[in-house]
XYZ file of C-alpha atoms in Angstrom:
569
model
C 14.312 -193.897 95.353
C 17.199 -196.046 94.169
C 15.361 -196.806 90.928
C 14.639 -193.129 90.346
C 18.255 -192.214 90.950
C 19.364 -194.911 88.489
C 16.966 -193.596 85.861
C 18.190 -190.043 86.335
C 21.774 -191.215 85.995
C 20.966 -193.061 82.760
C 19.241 -189.976 81.351
C 22.245 -187.812 82.202
C 24.570 -190.248 80.405
C 22.301 -190.305 77.358
C 22.130 -186.493 77.322
C 25.914 -186.263 77.525
C 26.343 -188.769 74.681
C 23.801 -186.874 72.560
C 25.605 -183.580 73.191
C 28.953 -185.206 72.349
C 27.487 -186.600 69.113
C 25.998 -183.208 68.168
C 29.309 -181.451 68.888
C 31.193 -183.935 66.715
C 28.770 -183.419 63.796
C 29.020 -179.630 64.187
C 32.847 -179.701 64.105
C 32.889 -181.951 61.017
C 30.353 -179.777 59.156
C 32.229 -176.602 60.096
C 35.486 -178.141 58.867
C 33.794 -179.194 55.597
C 32.477 -175.639 55.172
C 35.969 -174.182 55.597
C 37.407 -176.678 53.118
C 34.651 -175.776 50.637
C 35.436 -172.045 50.983
C 39.141 -172.704 50.355
C 38.269 -174.708 47.240
C 35.994 -171.891 45.995
C 38.805 -169.371 46.519
C 41.164 -171.531 44.409
C 38.458 -171.834 41.729
C 37.903 -168.047 41.648
C 41.633 -167.449 41.276
C 41.806 -169.831 38.308
C 38.614 -168.385 36.799
C 40.268 -164.961 36.545
C 43.067 -166.319 34.355
C 43.289 -164.443 31.044
C 45.365 -165.789 28.152
C 44.465 -163.058 25.650
C 47.515 -160.991 26.653
C 49.676 -163.875 25.393
C 47.659 -164.901 22.330
C 47.010 -161.401 20.880
C 50.689 -160.562 20.126
C 51.037 -163.857 18.223
C 47.865 -163.093 16.264
C 49.125 -159.634 15.296
C 52.322 -161.090 13.864
C 50.728 -164.151 12.300
C 50.126 -162.417 8.956
C 53.845 -161.715 8.644
C 55.080 -164.940 10.273
C 53.292 -167.998 8.939
C 55.224 -170.196 11.369
C 53.266 -168.640 14.256
C 49.956 -170.144 13.133
C 50.608 -173.485 14.875
C 51.604 -171.888 18.240
C 48.459 -169.772 18.134
C 46.339 -172.907 17.595
C 48.061 -174.664 20.513
C 47.545 -171.654 22.768
C 43.851 -171.479 21.896
C 43.484 -175.252 22.373
C 44.972 -175.005 25.873
C 42.671 -172.096 26.670
C 39.590 -174.084 25.578
C 40.690 -177.131 27.631
C 41.369 -174.912 30.641
C 37.936 -173.248 30.373
C 36.220 -176.636 30.023
C 37.821 -177.969 33.221
C 36.966 -174.747 35.066
C 33.297 -175.051 34.029
C 33.245 -178.695 35.169
C 34.672 -177.653 38.538
C 31.919 -175.045 38.856
C 29.223 -177.715 38.425
C 30.804 -179.842 41.175
C 31.093 -176.829 43.495
C 27.388 -176.127 43.052
C 26.637 -179.698 44.184
C 28.985 -179.451 47.179
C 27.426 -176.103 48.175
C 24.036 -177.695 48.854
C 23.298 -177.985 52.648
C 22.646 -181.738 52.580
C 26.056 -182.367 50.977
C 27.868 -180.861 53.987
C 26.264 -183.434 56.324
C 27.195 -186.401 54.089
C 30.600 -186.371 55.727
C 32.400 -189.344 54.167
C 31.144 -188.666 50.620
C 31.837 -184.958 50.900
C 35.355 -185.441 52.311
C 36.350 -187.911 49.601
C 34.984 -185.934 46.625
C 36.002 -182.434 47.778
C 39.587 -183.624 48.170
C 39.458 -185.072 44.651
C 38.125 -181.759 43.277
C 40.764 -179.824 45.214
C 43.439 -182.095 43.755
C 42.117 -181.518 40.193
C 42.030 -177.740 40.706
C 45.548 -177.769 42.133
C 46.715 -179.731 39.097
C 44.983 -177.221 36.829
C 46.714 -174.435 38.739
C 50.097 -176.117 38.187
C 49.347 -176.404 34.438
C 48.414 -172.748 34.331
C 51.666 -171.749 36.047
C 53.720 -173.898 33.635
C 51.767 -172.369 30.729
C 52.504 -168.856 31.928
C 56.177 -169.681 32.434
C 56.388 -171.344 29.014
C 54.657 -168.512 27.162
C 56.766 -165.936 28.969
C 59.844 -167.716 27.718
C 58.304 -168.051 24.261
C 57.525 -164.344 23.868
C 60.576 -162.905 25.570
C 61.556 -161.183 22.345
C 58.442 -158.974 22.613
C 60.151 -157.132 25.454
C 62.493 -155.559 22.889
C 62.155 -155.387 19.100
C 58.967 -157.373 18.606
C 57.229 -155.434 21.382
C 57.978 -152.231 19.481
C 56.954 -153.867 16.231
C 53.621 -154.981 17.690
C 52.964 -151.445 18.943
C 53.736 -150.022 15.490
C 51.551 -152.686 13.873
C 48.613 -151.647 16.080
C 49.192 -147.967 15.313
C 49.450 -148.764 11.594
C 46.148 -150.680 11.655
C 44.410 -147.756 13.363
C 45.948 -145.330 10.853
C 44.734 -147.367 7.869
C 41.221 -147.552 9.338
C 41.226 -143.783 9.951
C 42.371 -143.023 6.392
C 39.771 -145.371 4.883
C 36.963 -143.911 7.009
C 37.633 -140.167 6.675
C 40.075 -139.277 3.896
C 40.248 -141.713 0.964
C 36.685 -141.109 -0.263
C 37.251 -137.310 -0.440
C 40.898 -136.758 -1.365
C 43.791 -138.289 -3.357
C 43.641 -142.021 -2.540
C 46.811 -142.770 -4.568
C 48.911 -140.644 -2.178
C 47.877 -142.664 0.865
C 47.983 -145.971 -1.038
C 51.665 -145.399 -1.846
C 52.398 -144.457 1.771
C 50.623 -147.567 3.100
C 52.531 -149.846 0.699
C 55.833 -148.197 1.652
C 55.164 -148.664 5.374
C 54.145 -152.327 4.808
C 57.492 -152.944 3.082
C 59.274 -151.314 6.024
C 57.557 -153.778 8.387
C 58.929 -156.674 6.325
C 62.429 -155.149 6.369
C 62.361 -154.818 10.154
C 61.241 -158.438 10.625
C 63.909 -159.639 8.213
C 66.657 -157.814 10.125
C 65.321 -159.121 13.441
C 65.355 -162.662 12.056
C 68.925 -162.212 10.779
C 69.895 -160.628 14.129
C 71.404 -157.640 12.304
C 71.060 -155.082 15.109
C 72.432 -152.132 13.135
C 70.161 -152.660 10.125
C 67.291 -153.474 12.482
C 67.608 -150.121 14.302
C 67.912 -148.198 11.038
C 64.804 -149.886 9.670
C 62.897 -149.241 12.921
C 63.865 -145.552 12.839
C 62.788 -145.277 9.228
C 59.510 -147.053 10.034
C 58.953 -144.744 13.004
C 59.604 -141.581 10.956
C 57.356 -142.637 8.070
C 54.568 -143.747 10.390
C 54.764 -140.581 12.517
C 54.841 -138.292 9.467
C 51.855 -140.066 7.939
C 49.888 -139.845 11.193
C 50.630 -136.105 11.454
C 49.710 -135.509 7.804
C 46.470 -137.499 8.027
C 45.409 -135.906 11.313
C 46.138 -132.358 10.082
C 44.341 -132.994 6.800
C 41.308 -134.317 8.688
C 41.430 -131.395 11.145
C 41.610 -128.862 8.293
C 38.828 -130.727 6.483
C 36.575 -130.328 9.534
C 37.513 -126.646 9.797
C 36.769 -126.006 6.124
C 33.444 -127.814 6.485
C 32.516 -125.667 9.466
C 33.558 -122.459 7.649
C 31.521 -123.462 4.578
C 28.473 -124.133 6.762
C 28.860 -120.817 8.598
C 29.370 -119.011 5.282
C 26.227 -120.638 3.864
C 24.163 -119.488 6.872
C 25.482 -115.920 6.520
C 24.739 -115.911 2.770
C 21.153 -116.966 3.487
C 20.808 -114.163 6.052
C 22.083 -111.598 3.524
C 19.563 -112.895 0.973
C 16.771 -112.528 3.548
C 17.873 -108.974 4.347
C 17.820 -108.059 0.656
C 14.335 -109.533 0.204
C 12.753 -107.667 3.146
C 10.127 -105.048 2.296
C 10.645 -101.331 2.670
C 14.334 -101.572 1.701
C 15.823 -102.756 4.976
C 19.349 -102.372 3.456
C 20.440 -99.797 0.884
C 22.403 -100.318 -2.345
C 25.783 -99.477 -0.763
C 25.264 -102.107 1.924
C 24.206 -104.638 -0.721
C 27.431 -103.999 -2.680
C 29.527 -104.370 0.488
C 27.867 -107.664 1.395
C 28.264 -108.991 -2.160
C 31.980 -108.140 -2.201
C 32.531 -109.963 1.099
C 30.596 -113.013 -0.115
C 32.605 -113.194 -3.355
C 35.964 -112.930 -1.556
C 35.001 -115.538 1.050
C 33.796 -117.957 -1.641
C 37.099 -117.643 -3.518
C 39.165 -118.142 -0.346
C 37.199 -121.247 0.671
C 37.641 -122.683 -2.837
C 41.423 -122.209 -2.483
C 41.241 -123.956 0.907
C 39.552 -126.998 -0.627
C 42.034 -127.072 -3.529
C 45.056 -126.882 -1.205
C 43.518 -129.574 1.003
C 43.043 -131.867 -1.999
C 46.668 -131.325 -3.039
C 47.753 -131.934 0.579
C 49.405 -128.525 0.633
C 48.608 -128.167 4.321
C 50.681 -125.024 4.963
C 48.821 -123.090 2.239
C 45.526 -124.595 3.420
C 46.129 -123.391 6.991
C 46.942 -119.885 5.739
C 43.775 -119.754 3.603
C 41.661 -121.084 6.512
C 42.861 -118.252 8.761
C 42.210 -115.761 5.972
C 38.692 -117.134 5.386
C 37.969 -117.066 9.122
C 38.874 -113.364 9.312
C 36.697 -112.578 6.276
C 33.764 -114.555 7.717
C 34.136 -112.721 11.041
C 33.860 -109.396 9.190
C 30.748 -110.587 7.339
C 29.235 -112.055 10.515
C 29.725 -108.800 12.426
C 28.251 -106.757 9.577
C 25.213 -109.045 9.333
C 24.777 -109.046 13.128
C 24.886 -105.234 13.307
C 22.393 -104.942 10.462
C 20.071 -107.534 12.003
C 20.077 -105.650 15.300
C 19.333 -102.389 13.508
C 16.496 -103.967 11.558
C 15.210 -105.592 14.735
C 15.035 -102.151 16.335
C 13.449 -100.601 13.262
C 11.035 -103.352 12.253
C 10.589 -105.958 14.982
C 10.443 -103.507 17.860
C 8.036 -101.308 15.917
C 5.638 -104.246 15.630
C 6.113 -105.102 19.291
C 5.505 -101.482 20.301
C 2.374 -101.284 18.166
C 1.047 -104.515 19.679
C 1.676 -103.177 23.172
C 0.072 -99.791 22.577
C -2.915 -101.358 20.790
C -3.320 -103.725 23.717
C -3.299 -100.678 25.991
C -6.050 -99.132 23.898
C -8.115 -102.309 24.286
C -7.726 -102.100 28.068
C -8.377 -98.346 28.160
C -12.124 -98.839 28.708
C -11.377 -100.728 31.913
C -9.048 -97.916 32.994
C -11.738 -95.299 32.360
C -14.243 -97.282 34.423
C -11.731 -97.477 37.260
C -11.112 -93.726 37.050
C -14.843 -93.027 37.363
C -15.117 -95.211 40.449
C -12.123 -93.534 42.099
C -13.452 -90.092 41.158
C -16.838 -90.947 42.659
C -15.211 -92.131 45.866
C -12.918 -89.114 46.246
C -14.974 -86.468 44.441
C -14.489 -83.955 47.251
C -10.691 -84.353 47.226
C -9.121 -81.808 44.863
C -5.767 -83.639 44.569
C -7.451 -86.822 43.400
C -9.723 -85.013 40.939
C -6.787 -83.115 39.378
C -4.788 -86.316 38.862
C -7.783 -88.045 37.255
C -8.250 -85.111 34.847
C -4.573 -85.331 33.819
C -4.920 -89.100 33.279
C -7.912 -88.541 30.992
C -5.940 -85.965 28.963
C -2.995 -88.362 28.565
C -5.322 -91.198 27.528
C -6.842 -89.011 24.791
C -3.418 -87.989 23.438
C -2.193 -91.618 23.478
C -5.243 -92.680 21.470
C -4.441 -90.025 18.849
C -0.767 -91.100 18.606
C -1.801 -94.741 18.314
C -4.040 -93.940 15.364
C -1.213 -92.068 13.592
C 1.248 -94.941 14.237
C -1.125 -97.537 12.795
C -1.713 -95.386 9.707
C 2.033 -94.905 9.117
C 2.838 -98.600 9.594
C 0.061 -99.613 7.189
C 1.902 -98.037 4.217
C 2.971 -100.705 1.688
C 5.512 -98.898 -0.516
C 7.762 -96.969 1.809
C 7.773 -96.312 5.555
C 9.159 -93.035 6.876
C 11.029 -94.546 9.833
C 12.138 -91.118 11.038
C 8.520 -90.032 11.379
C 7.607 -93.410 12.860
C 10.327 -93.105 15.518
C 9.207 -89.576 16.354
C 5.628 -90.763 16.870
C 6.860 -93.706 18.954
C 8.991 -91.384 21.090
C 6.049 -89.051 21.701
C 3.798 -91.994 22.557
C 6.425 -93.383 24.949
C 6.648 -90.034 26.759
C 2.866 -89.960 27.098
C 2.836 -93.545 28.380
C 5.576 -92.756 30.907
C 3.620 -89.715 32.047
C 0.461 -91.811 32.317
C 2.344 -94.424 34.329
C 3.634 -91.780 36.761
C 0.149 -90.289 37.140
C -1.363 -93.721 37.783
C 1.306 -94.503 40.374
C 0.629 -91.150 42.042
C -3.119 -91.768 41.973
C -2.800 -95.291 43.319
C -0.478 -94.105 46.102
C -2.931 -91.350 47.028
C -5.847 -93.791 46.827
C -3.964 -96.282 48.979
C -3.374 -93.620 51.621
C -7.027 -92.605 51.501
C -8.045 -96.219 51.710
C -5.817 -96.712 54.754
C -7.466 -93.673 56.351
C -10.895 -95.035 55.507
C -10.002 -98.462 56.840
C -8.758 -96.850 60.081
C -11.976 -94.824 60.240
C -14.152 -97.924 59.831
C -12.059 -99.956 62.259
C -12.149 -97.236 64.933
C -15.886 -96.683 64.595
C -16.632 -100.411 64.585
C -14.393 -100.891 67.604
C -16.331 -98.272 69.603
C -19.678 -99.699 68.513
C -18.610 -103.246 69.365
C -17.380 -102.288 72.835
C -20.621 -100.432 73.671
C -22.543 -103.434 72.309
C -20.572 -105.765 74.593
C -21.318 -103.539 77.596
C -25.055 -103.555 76.762
C -25.017 -107.369 76.529
C -23.159 -107.582 79.839
C -25.725 -105.326 81.543
C -28.584 -107.391 80.133
C -27.024 -110.781 80.921
C -26.065 -109.791 84.458
C -29.370 -107.911 84.985
C -27.516 -104.901 86.328
C -29.320 -101.729 87.367
C -27.189 -98.951 85.885
C -27.432 -95.247 86.628
C -29.488 -93.069 84.321
C -26.383 -91.087 83.431
C -24.546 -94.185 82.203
C -27.552 -95.407 80.217
C -27.876 -91.980 78.620
C -24.185 -92.018 77.633
C -24.599 -95.422 75.955
C -27.720 -94.341 74.064
C -26.189 -91.072 72.869
C -22.989 -92.823 71.718
C -24.964 -95.337 69.621
C -26.930 -92.552 67.918
C -23.727 -90.609 67.231
C -22.091 -93.670 65.657
C -25.087 -94.208 63.373
C -25.006 -90.540 62.348
C -21.282 -90.747 61.517
C -21.825 -93.849 59.331
C -24.669 -92.117 57.509
C -22.544 -89.016 56.957
C -19.603 -91.105 55.655
C -21.703 -92.412 52.751
C -22.099 -88.878 51.414
C -19.134 -87.004 52.898
C -16.387 -89.417 53.857
C -13.763 -86.787 54.648
C -16.170 -84.728 56.793
C -17.156 -87.830 58.738
C -13.499 -88.808 59.127
C -12.583 -85.331 60.429
C -15.514 -85.372 62.846
C -14.491 -88.809 64.147
C -10.898 -87.646 64.654
C -12.200 -84.728 66.721
C -14.481 -86.997 68.791
C -12.125 -89.949 69.361
C -10.924 -88.701 72.757
C -14.505 -87.812 73.769
C -15.776 -91.285 72.834
C -12.849 -92.865 74.651
C -13.674 -90.901 77.823
C -17.346 -91.843 77.565
C -16.427 -95.495 77.081
C -14.077 -95.363 80.071
C -16.815 -93.836 82.249
C -19.287 -96.557 81.268
C -16.741 -99.352 81.814
C -15.786 -97.968 85.255
C -19.439 -97.713 86.270
C -20.376 -101.218 85.100
C -17.207 -102.929 86.292
C -17.388 -101.150 89.653
C -20.953 -102.335 90.121
C -19.978 -105.924 89.274
C -17.010 -105.790 91.655
C -19.263 -104.580 94.496
C -21.680 -107.418 93.812
C -18.849 -109.947 93.799
C -17.516 -108.622 97.096
C -21.020 -108.767 98.599
C -21.390 -112.417 97.521
C -18.105 -113.454 99.119
C -18.883 -111.503 102.320
C -22.343 -113.110 102.539
C -20.709 -116.539 102.348
C -18.648 -115.788 105.455
C -21.409 -113.956 107.380
C -23.999 -116.714 106.779
C -21.894 -119.092 108.882
C -22.926 -117.087 111.969
C -26.575 -116.516 111.011
C -27.822 -118.921 113.696
C -25.623 -117.541 116.438
C -28.167 -114.880 117.440
C -31.508 -113.480 116.260
C -29.888 -110.073 115.773
C -27.367 -111.475 113.254
C -30.123 -113.286 111.330
C -32.294 -110.163 111.244
C -29.394 -108.005 110.041
C -28.578 -110.509 107.270
C -32.206 -110.573 106.100
C -32.199 -106.759 105.852
C -28.900 -106.766 103.963
C -30.220 -109.472 101.619
C -33.091 -107.159 100.653
C -30.556 -104.373 99.890
C -28.578 -106.852 97.758
C -31.642 -107.936 95.781
C -32.408 -104.247 95.135
C -28.803 -103.975 93.757
C -27.939 -101.503 96.494
C -24.514 -103.101 96.651
C -22.809 -100.185 98.349
C -25.212 -100.210 101.353
C -25.104 -104.006 101.408
C -21.314 -104.143 101.582
C -21.168 -101.437 104.273
C -23.762 -103.290 106.374
C -21.939 -106.605 105.989
C -18.626 -105.069 107.052
C -20.299 -103.476 110.106
C -22.013 -106.774 110.989
C -18.749 -108.714 110.708
C -17.119 -106.170 113.015
C -19.800 -106.762 115.642
C -19.435 -110.547 115.274
C -15.686 -110.240 115.743
C -16.072 -108.048 118.888
C -18.639 -110.425 120.376
C -16.394 -113.436 119.739
C -13.485 -111.664 121.380
C -15.557 -110.860 124.496
C -16.633 -114.486 124.834
C -13.165 -115.797 124.030
C -14.275 -117.599 120.857
C -12.035 -118.413 117.899
C -13.261 -117.337 114.478
C -12.420 -119.298 111.334
């Protein structure tokens, strides 16, 4: 026991030492992980450094200040060195981020501190660089900042002029303006260098005014150029439409309308030519006035063309569409006539239906005649009498509307008749099905029904067959007869159901009473004999006598039990 206790004590000590060792490793690794995250955060902060905001202003002024070339080179050199050291730090961080590196405690601790020291030194350089460059470009906060802004605007203006204006309009005008503004830039820089504040402000104001005026002039000229281009395109489209109207057959426009269109086209062409001339001479006020004038003239022409196109569409396009529709109707007329014959055959004894069908046939004949006249009139090649054509179309439309109303009336009447017929069939089938169910019930249950009930069932079946036969030849007569006989058939059905159901209820009551009475069959010979007699009545389906006998027998059993002080279940 002592040995076992010693062993257990040794194991406990070993377990404690192992746990202490594991806890130490865990703390060291966790500390290394935190130090690595702090180093990554410092790296990310340095990685986001951007020196373009410092270098770009020097580059913009370099063309005017040759002395700035060397500072720009030094700035770029520092940026390249900075980026190189950052990339090297990234490679080391990737190595330190591997899991096995975190557990190499002494190596990791020594090298991560060295990397952190290098990054901190790089951060100090970056801060000194920012401070130095801020001091170096302090003058941009005042005059040079404004000059850089104007230089950027001037570069954009020159690009805009070269891209959109010089190739179309007077290039000498803008060339002189650009040269004058370039000289103003040199004057401003000279006054800034000489620290002549008064001359510097005057030169800046002059530069601002010239630059602003040039921007306004160039933008307005471009805007008017786009407007004139759009008006020319719209005018060209309208001219093509007028040409198409003049070339249409059957004189879609008369000579007076042609003269009016030609006058508008001539005036618009002259106004647009004046717009282009004023735009080329950079007479923007006159150009704007002519553009507004041309727009009004084009609106007048556009409205006139639109009105004429709509009129022609009504006269020509809609005529073709109407003829296609009415010819399509004529193609489908054979199907309509077949349908009329079927409806007439079904409702031949109904005067309302027959009258409507006769009116439909008359309308169909008149529509066919109008269609033939319309096709003949439209087939003319030299001149179409549109007044006559419209009159024929109007007459055909009235006939079609009348035909539509007659068809709607016929279909509504047919739908009502069909609903009546469907009710007739449903009612008759319902009666037949119920009598059929009763017959199946009698057969399945082997019931002995009274002769009167059997006669009612047989007569009802024959009457139903007669009504169906009559409906094939005289639907309305059969329907009227059924309406008269519905209550009679319902009474007959009720009588049969009461008879059959009553018989089945008596049998069910007899069965349940037999179950109770049979418990006392062996109590006495008289009870057994009575039950045998009642069983014979039951088998003969004399359920009424059977039930009466059973009730009487149960009464005797109850009285006998009471006399002998017996308890019945």
